[in-house]
mmCIF file of C-alpha atoms in Angstrom:
data_model
loop_
_atom_site.group_PDB
_atom_site.id
_atom_site.type_symbol
_atom_site.label_atom_id
_atom_site.label_comp_id
_atom_site.label_asym_id
_atom_site.label_seq_id
_atom_site.Cartn_x
_atom_site.Cartn_y
_atom_site.Cartn_z
ATOM 1 C CA MET A 2 22.043 36.906 48.997
ATOM 2 C CA LYS A 3 22.059 40.502 50.041
ATOM 3 C CA ILE A 4 23.115 40.884 53.600
ATOM 4 C CA LEU A 5 22.585 44.570 55.632
ATOM 5 C CA VAL A 6 24.359 44.512 58.977
ATOM 6 C CA LEU A 7 23.739 47.536 61.084
ATOM 7 C CA ASN A 8 24.962 48.565 64.289
ATOM 8 C CA SER A 9 22.752 51.347 66.070
ATOM 9 C CA GLY A 10 23.865 53.552 68.371
ATOM 10 C CA SER A 11 21.559 56.029 70.504
ATOM 11 C CA SER A 12 22.430 58.739 68.248
ATOM 12 C CA SER A 13 23.724 56.856 65.436
ATOM 13 C CA LEU A 14 23.187 54.312 62.766
ATOM 14 C CA LYS A 15 26.568 51.937 61.447
ATOM 15 C CA PHE A 16 26.070 49.944 58.160
ATOM 16 C CA LYS A 17 27.768 47.423 55.916
ATOM 17 C CA LEU A 18 25.684 45.935 52.559
ATOM 18 C CA TYR A 19 27.333 42.538 51.730
ATOM 19 C CA THR A 20 26.892 39.889 48.796
ATOM 20 C CA MET A 21 26.946 36.607 50.308
ATOM 21 C CA PRO A 22 28.181 33.970 50.971
ATOM 22 C CA GLN A 23 31.324 35.364 48.946
ATOM 23 C CA LYS A 24 31.255 38.458 51.397
ATOM 24 C CA GLU A 25 31.627 40.865 48.917
ATOM 25 C CA LEU A 26 31.260 44.470 50.697
ATOM 26 C CA LEU A 27 29.331 46.385 48.522
ATOM 27 C CA VAL A 28 28.829 49.910 50.321
ATOM 28 C CA GLN A 29 29.446 50.889 54.127
ATOM 29 C CA GLY A 30 28.602 53.977 55.657
ATOM 30 C CA LEU A 31 27.869 56.150 58.778
ATOM 31 C CA ILE A 32 24.666 57.958 59.743
ATOM 32 C CA GLU A 33 25.234 60.274 62.910
ATOM 33 C CA ARG A 34 23.961 62.867 65.056
ATOM 34 C CA ILE A 35 20.357 61.164 64.646
ATOM 35 C CA GLY A 36 17.729 63.667 66.152
ATOM 36 C CA GLU A 37 20.017 66.975 65.657
ATOM 37 C CA GLU A 38 19.393 69.585 63.172
ATOM 38 C CA SER A 39 23.105 68.848 61.607
ATOM 39 C CA SER A 40 22.309 65.161 60.706
ATOM 40 C CA GLN A 41 25.270 63.803 58.304
ATOM 41 C CA ILE A 42 25.378 60.894 55.894
ATOM 42 C CA HIS A 43 28.218 58.996 54.804
ATOM 43 C CA LEU A 44 28.218 56.410 51.971
ATOM 44 C CA SER A 45 31.907 55.265 50.848
ATOM 45 C CA LEU A 46 33.409 51.927 49.664
ATOM 46 C CA GLU A 47 36.624 52.685 48.198
ATOM 47 C CA SER A 48 36.359 56.285 47.903
ATOM 48 C CA THR A 49 33.148 58.484 49.136
ATOM 49 C CA LEU A 50 30.210 57.753 47.384
ATOM 50 C CA TRP A 51 27.373 60.082 48.815
ATOM 51 C CA GLU A 52 27.898 62.734 51.816
ATOM 52 C CA SER A 53 24.937 64.941 53.204
ATOM 53 C CA SER A 54 23.911 66.767 56.045
ATOM 54 C CA GLU A 55 19.953 67.135 56.609
ATOM 55 C CA THR A 56 17.703 67.226 59.839
ATOM 56 C CA ILE A 57 17.107 63.258 60.581
ATOM 57 C CA ARG A 58 14.385 62.743 63.040
ATOM 58 C CA ASP A 59 15.400 59.002 64.271
ATOM 59 C CA HIS A 60 16.153 55.840 63.193
ATOM 60 C CA ARG A 61 13.313 55.066 61.184
ATOM 61 C CA HIS A 62 13.924 58.247 58.761
ATOM 62 C CA ALA A 63 17.748 57.087 58.963
ATOM 63 C CA LEU A 64 16.721 53.593 57.686
ATOM 64 C CA GLU A 65 14.239 55.715 54.970
ATOM 65 C CA ILE A 66 16.892 57.723 53.621
ATOM 66 C CA LEU A 67 19.107 55.230 53.396
ATOM 67 C CA GLU A 68 16.676 53.000 51.381
ATOM 68 C CA LYS A 69 16.303 56.235 48.981
ATOM 69 C CA ALA A 70 20.125 56.598 48.386
ATOM 70 C CA LEU A 71 21.293 52.783 47.724
ATOM 71 C CA PRO A 72 19.269 52.855 44.296
ATOM 72 C CA ARG A 73 21.261 55.476 43.028
ATOM 73 C CA PHE A 74 24.619 53.611 42.485
ATOM 74 C CA GLY A 75 22.690 50.336 41.513
ATOM 75 C CA ILE A 76 23.649 48.655 44.854
ATOM 76 C CA LEU A 77 19.967 47.893 46.072
ATOM 77 C CA SER A 78 16.632 48.597 44.767
ATOM 78 C CA SER A 79 14.846 48.531 48.343
ATOM 79 C CA PHE A 80 15.183 46.747 51.410
ATOM 80 C CA GLU A 81 12.849 44.340 50.503
ATOM 81 C CA GLU A 82 15.651 43.014 48.136
ATOM 82 C CA LEU A 83 17.788 42.176 50.745
ATOM 83 C CA GLY A 84 17.666 38.379 52.179
ATOM 84 C CA GLY A 85 18.073 39.815 55.544
ATOM 85 C CA VAL A 86 19.680 41.793 58.134
ATOM 86 C CA GLY A 87 21.995 41.406 61.021
ATOM 87 C CA HIS A 88 22.201 43.502 63.944
ATOM 88 C CA ARG A 89 24.928 43.666 66.592
ATOM 89 C CA VAL A 90 23.374 43.793 69.854
ATOM 90 C CA VAL A 91 25.395 44.164 73.434
ATOM 91 C CA HIS A 92 23.768 42.139 75.778
ATOM 92 C CA GLY A 93 22.187 38.822 75.515
ATOM 93 C CA GLY A 94 22.687 37.706 79.172
ATOM 94 C CA GLU A 95 22.465 34.104 79.872
ATOM 95 C CA ALA A 96 19.652 33.745 77.218
ATOM 96 C CA PHE A 97 21.448 33.716 74.301
ATOM 97 C CA THR A 98 24.447 31.528 73.593
ATOM 98 C CA SER A 99 24.948 31.984 69.658
ATOM 99 C CA PRO A 100 23.138 34.382 66.588
ATOM 100 C CA THR A 101 19.293 33.714 66.422
ATOM 101 C CA ILE A 102 16.631 34.964 64.297
ATOM 102 C CA ILE A 103 14.443 37.693 65.941
ATOM 103 C CA ASP A 104 11.000 37.614 66.646
ATOM 104 C CA ALA A 105 8.534 39.007 69.041
ATOM 105 C CA ALA A 106 9.603 36.584 71.602
ATOM 106 C CA VAL A 107 13.062 37.004 70.885
ATOM 107 C CA ARG A 108 12.694 40.795 70.970
ATOM 108 C CA SER A 109 10.837 40.981 74.373
ATOM 109 C CA THR A 110 13.875 39.495 75.792
ATOM 110 C CA ILE A 111 16.066 41.906 74.347
ATOM 111 C CA GLU A 112 14.333 44.611 75.941
ATOM 112 C CA ALA A 113 13.693 42.935 78.924
ATOM 113 C CA LEU A 114 17.645 42.587 79.146
ATOM 114 C CA ILE A 115 17.889 46.830 79.031
ATOM 115 C CA PRO A 116 18.521 46.757 82.849
ATOM 116 C CA LEU A 117 22.028 45.167 82.127
ATOM 117 C CA ALA A 118 22.791 47.289 79.119
ATOM 118 C CA PRO A 119 21.008 50.653 80.012
ATOM 119 C CA LEU A 120 23.269 52.560 77.220
ATOM 120 C CA HIS A 121 23.356 49.612 74.638
ATOM 121 C CA ASN A 122 20.315 47.582 74.281
ATOM 122 C CA PRO A 123 17.659 50.311 73.663
ATOM 123 C CA ALA A 124 19.692 51.619 70.873
ATOM 124 C CA ASN A 125 20.092 47.919 69.323
ATOM 125 C CA LEU A 126 16.218 48.015 69.803
ATOM 126 C CA MET A 127 15.418 51.439 67.883
ATOM 127 C CA GLY A 128 17.616 49.698 64.729
ATOM 128 C CA ILE A 129 15.562 46.475 64.866
ATOM 129 C CA ASP A 130 12.030 48.102 65.259
ATOM 130 C CA ALA A 131 12.685 51.213 62.643
ATOM 131 C CA PHE A 132 13.688 48.351 60.164
ATOM 132 C CA ALA A 133 10.859 46.192 61.018
ATOM 133 C CA ALA A 134 8.573 49.069 60.498
ATOM 134 C CA LEU A 135 9.846 49.698 56.785
ATOM 135 C CA ALA A 136 10.320 46.191 55.850
ATOM 136 C CA PRO A 137 8.734 43.497 57.660
ATOM 137 C CA LYS A 138 8.939 40.758 55.542
ATOM 138 C CA VAL A 139 12.796 40.703 55.864
ATOM 139 C CA PRO A 140 14.150 38.366 58.882
ATOM 140 C CA GLN A 141 16.467 40.068 60.750
ATOM 141 C CA VAL A 142 19.375 38.246 63.083
ATOM 142 C CA ALA A 143 20.785 39.530 66.736
ATOM 143 C CA VAL A 144 24.494 38.793 67.337
ATOM 144 C CA PHE A 145 25.294 39.107 70.629
ATOM 145 C CA ASP A 146 28.575 40.623 72.076
ATOM 146 C CA THR A 147 28.081 38.550 74.976
ATOM 147 C CA ALA A 148 27.392 35.066 73.183
ATOM 148 C CA PHE A 149 30.976 33.831 72.783
ATOM 149 C CA HIS A 150 31.696 34.247 76.525
ATOM 150 C CA GLN A 151 28.594 31.961 77.486
ATOM 151 C CA SER A 152 31.359 29.021 77.510
ATOM 152 C CA MET A 153 33.158 30.565 80.659
ATOM 153 C CA PRO A 154 32.978 28.192 83.513
ATOM 154 C CA SER A 155 31.131 29.339 86.767
ATOM 155 C CA GLU A 156 34.064 30.039 88.607
ATOM 156 C CA ALA A 157 34.823 32.520 85.978
ATOM 157 C CA TYR A 158 31.847 34.253 85.379
ATOM 158 C CA ARG A 159 30.174 33.880 89.280
ATOM 159 C CA TYR A 160 31.230 37.050 91.604
ATOM 160 C CA ALA A 161 31.668 36.368 95.250
ATOM 161 C CA VAL A 162 28.447 38.024 96.302
ATOM 162 C CA PRO A 163 25.161 37.257 98.211
ATOM 163 C CA GLU A 164 23.528 33.993 95.665
ATOM 164 C CA SER A 165 20.613 36.026 95.398
ATOM 165 C CA TRP A 166 22.044 38.576 93.674
ATOM 166 C CA TYR A 167 22.700 36.210 90.750
ATOM 167 C CA ARG A 168 19.799 34.286 90.922
ATOM 168 C CA GLU A 169 17.256 36.952 91.172
ATOM 169 C CA HIS A 170 19.372 39.963 89.403
ATOM 170 C CA GLN A 171 21.311 38.080 87.281
ATOM 171 C CA VAL A 172 24.770 39.860 88.951
ATOM 172 C CA ARG A 173 27.523 37.965 86.856
ATOM 173 C CA ARG A 174 30.649 38.309 84.644
ATOM 174 C CA TYR A 175 29.238 38.133 80.789
ATOM 175 C CA GLY A 176 32.008 39.631 78.751
ATOM 176 C CA PHE A 177 32.034 41.941 75.756
ATOM 177 C CA HIS A 178 33.645 42.316 72.245
ATOM 178 C CA GLY A 179 32.752 38.430 71.701
ATOM 179 C CA THR A 180 32.267 38.613 67.975
ATOM 180 C CA SER A 181 35.828 40.120 67.616
ATOM 181 C CA HIS A 182 37.384 37.889 69.811
ATOM 182 C CA PHE A 183 35.653 34.913 68.152
ATOM 183 C CA TYR A 184 36.677 35.784 64.847
ATOM 184 C CA VAL A 185 40.627 36.837 65.440
ATOM 185 C CA SER A 186 40.552 33.190 67.695
ATOM 186 C CA ARG A 187 39.069 31.256 64.106
ATOM 187 C CA GLU A 188 41.307 33.306 61.775
ATOM 188 C CA LEU A 189 44.416 32.401 63.780
ATOM 189 C CA ALA A 190 43.741 28.885 63.363
ATOM 190 C CA ARG A 191 43.173 29.255 59.464
ATOM 191 C CA LEU A 192 46.051 31.569 59.248
ATOM 192 C CA LYS A 193 48.153 28.782 61.013
ATOM 193 C CA ASN A 194 46.550 26.281 59.128
ATOM 194 C CA SER A 195 45.583 24.139 62.634
ATOM 195 C CA PRO A 196 42.199 23.160 63.841
ATOM 196 C CA GLN A 197 40.712 25.468 66.631
ATOM 197 C CA GLU A 198 40.415 22.535 69.206
ATOM 198 C CA ARG A 199 43.840 22.343 69.246
ATOM 199 C CA LEU A 200 44.830 26.031 69.755
ATOM 200 C CA ASN A 201 45.351 28.045 72.861
ATOM 201 C CA CYS A 202 45.518 31.826 72.567
ATOM 202 C CA ILE A 203 45.025 35.111 74.250
ATOM 203 C CA THR A 204 42.960 37.804 72.144
ATOM 204 C CA LEU A 205 43.730 41.154 72.949
ATOM 205 C CA HIS A 206 40.729 43.483 71.562
ATOM 206 C CA LEU A 207 42.619 47.419 71.862
ATOM 207 C CA GLY A 208 40.411 50.435 70.818
ATOM 208 C CA ASN A 209 38.717 52.810 73.341
ATOM 209 C CA GLY A 210 36.893 49.859 74.310
ATOM 210 C CA ALA A 211 39.205 46.977 75.510
ATOM 211 C CA SER A 212 39.492 43.627 76.631
ATOM 212 C CA VAL A 213 41.308 40.224 77.166
ATOM 213 C CA CYS A 214 39.893 37.137 76.128
ATOM 214 C CA ALA A 215 41.468 33.289 77.011
ATOM 215 C CA VAL A 216 40.481 30.929 74.051
ATOM 216 C CA ARG A 217 40.836 27.254 74.832
ATOM 217 C CA GLY A 218 39.800 24.835 71.664
ATOM 218 C CA GLY A 219 38.197 27.831 70.161
ATOM 219 C CA LYS A 220 36.204 28.462 73.454
ATOM 220 C CA SER A 221 36.066 31.536 75.662
ATOM 221 C CA ILE A 222 37.043 30.585 79.163
ATOM 222 C CA GLU A 223 37.417 34.019 81.109
ATOM 223 C CA THR A 224 37.533 37.408 79.412
ATOM 224 C CA SER A 225 38.312 40.775 81.411
ATOM 225 C CA MET A 226 34.629 42.793 80.834
ATOM 226 C CA GLY A 227 32.214 41.473 83.361
ATOM 227 C CA LEU A 228 28.438 42.687 83.964
ATOM 228 C CA THR A 229 28.944 46.079 81.979
ATOM 229 C CA PRO A 230 31.920 46.901 79.668
ATOM 230 C CA LEU A 231 33.380 48.841 82.777
ATOM 231 C CA GLU A 232 35.541 46.025 84.378
ATOM 232 C CA GLY A 233 39.045 45.224 83.297
ATOM 233 C CA LEU A 234 41.575 47.066 81.505
ATOM 234 C CA VAL A 235 42.514 50.306 81.314
ATOM 235 C CA MET A 236 40.090 52.131 78.345
ATOM 236 C CA GLY A 237 39.539 55.372 76.491
ATOM 237 C CA THR A 238 37.088 56.802 78.996
ATOM 238 C CA ARG A 239 36.507 53.745 81.448
ATOM 239 C CA SER A 240 38.244 53.573 84.339
ATOM 240 C CA GLY A 241 38.443 49.550 84.013
ATOM 241 C CA ASP A 242 39.155 47.482 87.679
ATOM 242 C CA ILE A 243 38.376 49.523 90.483
ATOM 243 C CA ASP A 244 38.139 49.134 93.995
ATOM 244 C CA PRO A 245 33.816 48.597 94.817
ATOM 245 C CA GLY A 246 34.481 51.211 97.818
ATOM 246 C CA VAL A 247 35.113 53.991 96.301
ATOM 247 C CA HIS A 248 31.698 54.314 94.788
ATOM 248 C CA TYR A 249 30.520 54.883 97.946
ATOM 249 C CA TYR A 250 33.613 56.773 98.919
ATOM 250 C CA ILE A 251 33.257 59.555 96.448
ATOM 251 C CA HIS A 252 29.241 59.494 97.216
ATOM 252 C CA ARG A 253 30.396 60.154 101.066
ATOM 253 C CA THR A 254 33.057 62.953 100.504
ATOM 254 C CA THR A 255 31.595 64.936 97.274
ATOM 255 C CA GLY A 256 27.835 63.747 97.324
ATOM 256 C CA LYS A 257 27.764 63.117 93.880
ATOM 257 C CA SER A 258 24.528 60.269 93.072
ATOM 258 C CA PRO A 259 25.379 57.394 92.031
ATOM 259 C CA LYS A 260 24.434 58.345 88.630
ATOM 260 C CA GLU A 261 26.714 60.912 88.354
ATOM 261 C CA ILE A 262 29.578 58.446 89.725
ATOM 262 C CA ASP A 263 28.680 55.801 86.942
ATOM 263 C CA GLU A 264 28.806 58.819 84.426
ATOM 264 C CA ILE A 265 32.579 59.555 85.286
ATOM 265 C CA LEU A 266 33.579 56.111 85.606
ATOM 266 C CA ASN A 267 32.347 55.185 82.083
ATOM 267 C CA ARG A 268 32.964 58.610 80.196
ATOM 268 C CA HIS A 269 35.315 60.510 81.601
ATOM 269 C CA SER A 270 37.973 58.004 83.327
ATOM 270 C CA GLY A 271 40.792 55.943 81.694
ATOM 271 C CA LEU A 272 43.058 57.710 79.617
ATOM 272 C CA LYS A 273 41.202 60.972 79.716
ATOM 273 C CA GLY A 274 40.966 60.712 83.114
ATOM 274 C CA ILE A 275 44.608 60.652 83.571
ATOM 275 C CA ALA A 276 45.583 62.551 80.365
ATOM 276 C CA GLY A 277 42.973 64.570 79.525
ATOM 277 C CA SER A 278 42.644 62.820 76.146
ATOM 278 C CA ASN A 279 41.342 59.254 75.063
ATOM 279 C CA ASP A 280 43.164 59.074 71.763
ATOM 280 C CA MET A 281 46.440 56.751 71.894
ATOM 281 C CA ARG A 282 48.036 58.668 69.351
ATOM 282 C CA GLU A 283 48.004 61.860 71.293
ATOM 283 C CA ILE A 284 48.927 60.305 74.392
ATOM 284 C CA GLN A 285 52.143 58.290 72.929
ATOM 285 C CA ARG A 286 52.759 62.007 70.960
ATOM 286 C CA ARG A 287 52.627 64.140 74.124
ATOM 287 C CA MET A 288 54.779 61.121 76.019
ATOM 288 C CA GLU A 289 57.580 61.624 73.342
ATOM 289 C CA GLN A 290 57.449 65.273 74.158
ATOM 290 C CA GLY A 291 57.707 64.395 78.357
ATOM 291 C CA ASP A 292 54.216 64.628 78.999
ATOM 292 C CA LYS A 293 54.448 63.234 82.493
ATOM 293 C CA SER A 294 50.414 62.548 82.797
ATOM 294 C CA ALA A 295 50.647 61.038 78.924
ATOM 295 C CA LYS A 296 53.224 58.614 80.320
ATOM 296 C CA LEU A 297 51.415 58.093 83.206
ATOM 297 C CA ALA A 298 48.260 56.908 81.256
ATOM 298 C CA PHE A 299 49.967 54.904 78.853
ATOM 299 C CA ASP A 300 52.540 53.323 81.800
ATOM 300 C CA LEU A 301 48.875 52.647 83.672
ATOM 301 C CA PHE A 302 47.607 51.029 80.503
ATOM 302 C CA ILE A 303 50.279 48.945 79.642
ATOM 303 C CA HIS A 304 50.745 47.578 83.314
ATOM 304 C CA ARG A 305 46.647 46.900 83.436
ATOM 305 C CA LEU A 306 47.282 44.457 80.270
ATOM 306 C CA ARG A 307 50.334 42.635 81.466
ATOM 307 C CA LYS A 308 48.521 41.707 84.442
ATOM 308 C CA TYR A 309 45.744 40.067 82.657
ATOM 309 C CA VAL A 310 48.333 38.679 79.698
ATOM 310 C CA GLY A 311 50.294 37.016 82.861
ATOM 311 C CA ALA A 312 47.007 35.475 84.349
ATOM 312 C CA TYR A 313 45.489 34.310 81.468
ATOM 313 C CA ALA A 314 48.008 32.159 80.405
ATOM 314 C CA VAL A 315 48.524 30.405 83.681
ATOM 315 C CA LEU A 316 44.668 29.992 83.160
ATOM 316 C CA LEU A 317 45.128 28.360 79.616
ATOM 317 C CA GLY A 318 48.532 26.477 80.736
ATOM 318 C CA ARG A 319 49.957 26.609 77.567
ATOM 319 C CA LEU A 320 49.636 29.961 75.270
ATOM 320 C CA ASP A 321 50.425 29.200 71.602
ATOM 321 C CA ALA A 322 49.426 32.544 70.521
ATOM 322 C CA LEU A 323 49.039 36.421 71.575
ATOM 323 C CA VAL A 324 46.393 38.021 69.202
ATOM 324 C CA PHE A 325 46.514 41.958 68.628
ATOM 325 C CA THR A 326 43.294 43.132 67.178
ATOM 326 C CA GLY A 327 41.217 46.605 67.534
ATOM 327 C CA GLY A 328 42.110 50.499 66.550
ATOM 328 C CA ILE A 329 45.019 50.307 68.854
ATOM 329 C CA GLY A 330 45.971 46.868 68.926
ATOM 330 C CA GLU A 331 46.300 46.641 65.255
ATOM 331 C CA HIS A 332 47.875 50.051 64.590
ATOM 332 C CA SER A 333 50.273 51.153 67.579
ATOM 333 C CA ALA A 334 53.540 49.525 67.611
ATOM 334 C CA PRO A 335 54.590 51.554 71.027
ATOM 335 C CA VAL A 336 52.076 49.637 72.662
ATOM 336 C CA ARG A 337 52.596 45.840 71.351
ATOM 337 C CA GLN A 338 56.681 46.805 72.093
ATOM 338 C CA ALA A 339 55.722 47.994 75.622
ATOM 339 C CA LEU A 340 53.432 45.096 76.796
ATOM 340 C CA CYS A 341 55.909 42.660 74.881
ATOM 341 C CA ASP A 342 58.572 43.963 77.039
ATOM 342 C CA GLY A 343 57.277 42.797 79.859
ATOM 343 C CA LEU A 344 56.707 39.288 79.120
ATOM 344 C CA ALA A 345 59.832 37.749 79.047
ATOM 345 C CA VAL A 346 59.053 35.541 81.745
ATOM 346 C CA LEU A 347 56.822 34.052 79.424
ATOM 347 C CA GLY A 348 59.352 33.402 76.930
ATOM 348 C CA ILE A 349 57.872 35.768 74.494
ATOM 349 C CA GLY A 350 59.846 37.407 71.881
ATOM 350 C CA LEU A 351 58.717 40.161 69.908
ATOM 351 C CA ASP A 352 60.551 41.144 66.138
ATOM 352 C CA SER A 353 60.714 44.641 66.518
ATOM 353 C CA THR A 354 61.234 45.198 63.005
ATOM 354 C CA ALA A 355 57.955 43.014 61.977
ATOM 355 C CA ASN A 356 56.561 45.099 64.860
ATOM 356 C CA GLU A 357 57.170 48.641 63.496
ATOM 357 C CA ALA A 358 56.518 47.619 59.670
ATOM 358 C CA THR A 359 53.318 49.606 58.350
ATOM 359 C CA ARG A 360 50.856 46.929 57.365
ATOM 360 C CA THR A 361 47.112 46.539 57.620
ATOM 361 C CA ASP A 362 47.009 42.902 56.829
ATOM 362 C CA ALA A 363 47.147 39.979 59.363
ATOM 363 C CA ARG A 364 50.871 38.880 60.076
ATOM 364 C CA CYS A 365 52.941 37.562 62.764
ATOM 365 C CA ILE A 366 55.399 39.582 64.504
ATOM 366 C CA HIS A 367 57.343 37.310 66.602
ATOM 367 C CA THR A 368 60.888 36.191 66.981
ATOM 368 C CA LEU A 369 62.026 32.421 66.023
ATOM 369 C CA GLU A 370 63.046 32.097 69.235
ATOM 370 C CA SER A 371 59.536 33.092 70.829
ATOM 371 C CA ARG A 372 57.809 30.016 73.037
ATOM 372 C CA SER A 373 54.611 31.910 71.837
ATOM 373 C CA GLU A 374 53.613 33.274 68.598
ATOM 374 C CA LEU A 375 52.751 36.922 68.159
ATOM 375 C CA TRP A 376 49.966 37.610 65.634
ATOM 376 C CA VAL A 377 48.453 41.181 64.497
ATOM 377 C CA ILE A 378 44.690 40.544 63.040
ATOM 378 C CA PRO A 379 42.476 42.781 61.923
ATOM 379 C CA THR A 380 38.875 42.406 62.957
ATOM 380 C CA ASP A 381 36.199 41.807 61.005
ATOM 381 C CA GLU A 382 32.702 42.220 63.231
ATOM 382 C CA GLU A 383 30.601 43.177 60.539
ATOM 383 C CA GLY A 384 31.623 40.309 58.523
ATOM 384 C CA VAL A 385 31.080 37.900 61.343
ATOM 385 C CA ILE A 386 27.334 39.256 61.771
ATOM 386 C CA ALA A 387 26.911 39.169 58.009
ATOM 387 C CA GLU A 388 28.212 35.071 58.100
ATOM 388 C CA GLU A 389 25.908 34.306 60.785
ATOM 389 C CA SER A 390 22.652 36.147 59.489
ATOM 390 C CA TYR A 391 23.339 34.568 56.502
ATOM 391 C CA ARG A 392 23.579 31.563 57.565
ATOM 392 C CA LEU A 393 20.508 31.669 59.734
ATOM 393 C CA VAL A 394 18.798 32.782 56.957
ATOM 394 C CA ALA A 395 19.207 30.641 54.569
ATOM 395 C CA ASP A 396 18.923 27.597 56.976
ATOM 396 C CA ARG A 397 15.308 28.950 57.912
ATOM 397 C CA ARG A 398 14.023 29.587 54.377
ATOM 398 C CA LYS A 399 14.777 25.557 53.990
ATOM 399 C CA ASP A 400 12.328 25.078 56.751
ATOM 400 C CA SER A 401 10.159 28.044 56.404
ATOM 401 C CA PRO A 402 10.141 29.657 52.641
ATOM 402 C CA SER A 403 7.399 32.284 54.070
ATOM 403 C CA LEU A 404 9.425 33.228 57.298
ATOM 404 C CA THR A 405 8.202 36.713 58.533
ATOM 405 C CA PRO A 406 9.924 37.132 62.119
ATOM 406 C CA LEU A 407 8.280 40.327 63.328
ATOM 407 C CA ALA A 408 5.158 40.487 60.902
#
């Protein structure tokens, strides 16, 4: 069965096509600058298969171009050949605790959750609707970033705000990057040949967006992101934790609107706000050259990270492993070194030689004396979406062979 995985942004469409259940990647690509005159299309596998530049009106037009391109390489005759399509959907609120087949009711609920994710859910729906218009008989599946964290206890997900805010406006902590945290914690258990139920780990998804998750027995019990992806760690362009009073203070002293302040905190803060760049590689290069703003940005990033790791180790009670993933987590040896240098109180020991080795596979980087294991595990969110989509579609076919979710 062939499963297409789509990650729809407001002006982009990332995709991967798999043969399941083998999880063989057939092709991947990116369509970007949708709605602009110079839209770009990239298809690749081990090397570039095809690139093109043309005006792409919207997501439906982007998918039409993709459907016409794939037969050139003998990969797919048409979308009707697909067994299913899996979508990354950022926010599932309290409504979704696991992946689900998309029908009219599910689509309506995703739309109703737009106020909780105004930048992401509308874009995710554009991909869902565009595909439904082109191939309405192909089942679609939603895999939610928030679902993995629905196992958090109430003391972890509730804010100390009026009850009516939670009851009437769903103000609570949801967490994000759930698919990544789920995958690397599951992969850790596989690599250690240990049942997930017996493992306590902290997973660090570190990239332009960054979050920490405490995982006990395969379930999320705490995570750093909250109602929105703004809470928590210092990130590429997001501030992370900040005194809520800053919003009103800046409004009162500068006259900036709440929308303008939200834009600054999400897109012009974090590493970019301190050092002018959200690229950790550039931050590290400039820091080595003596750039003080780059050093401050790096130190702030590490300081916040240490605080969360220490707190989550206490919550777990026993820390079996610390897992690094994401672009920075997988590739930045200086970040891993700096973090672990401050975790001696937890008995954590980093093997510097293993840490600095240039590798792309999963590997352990702790010393023999370390009380907790240290792992670098490349994330595979698209692979998880493909697995879950295949599982749901295959199960549903047994029950309802003529299923047409959005028809």
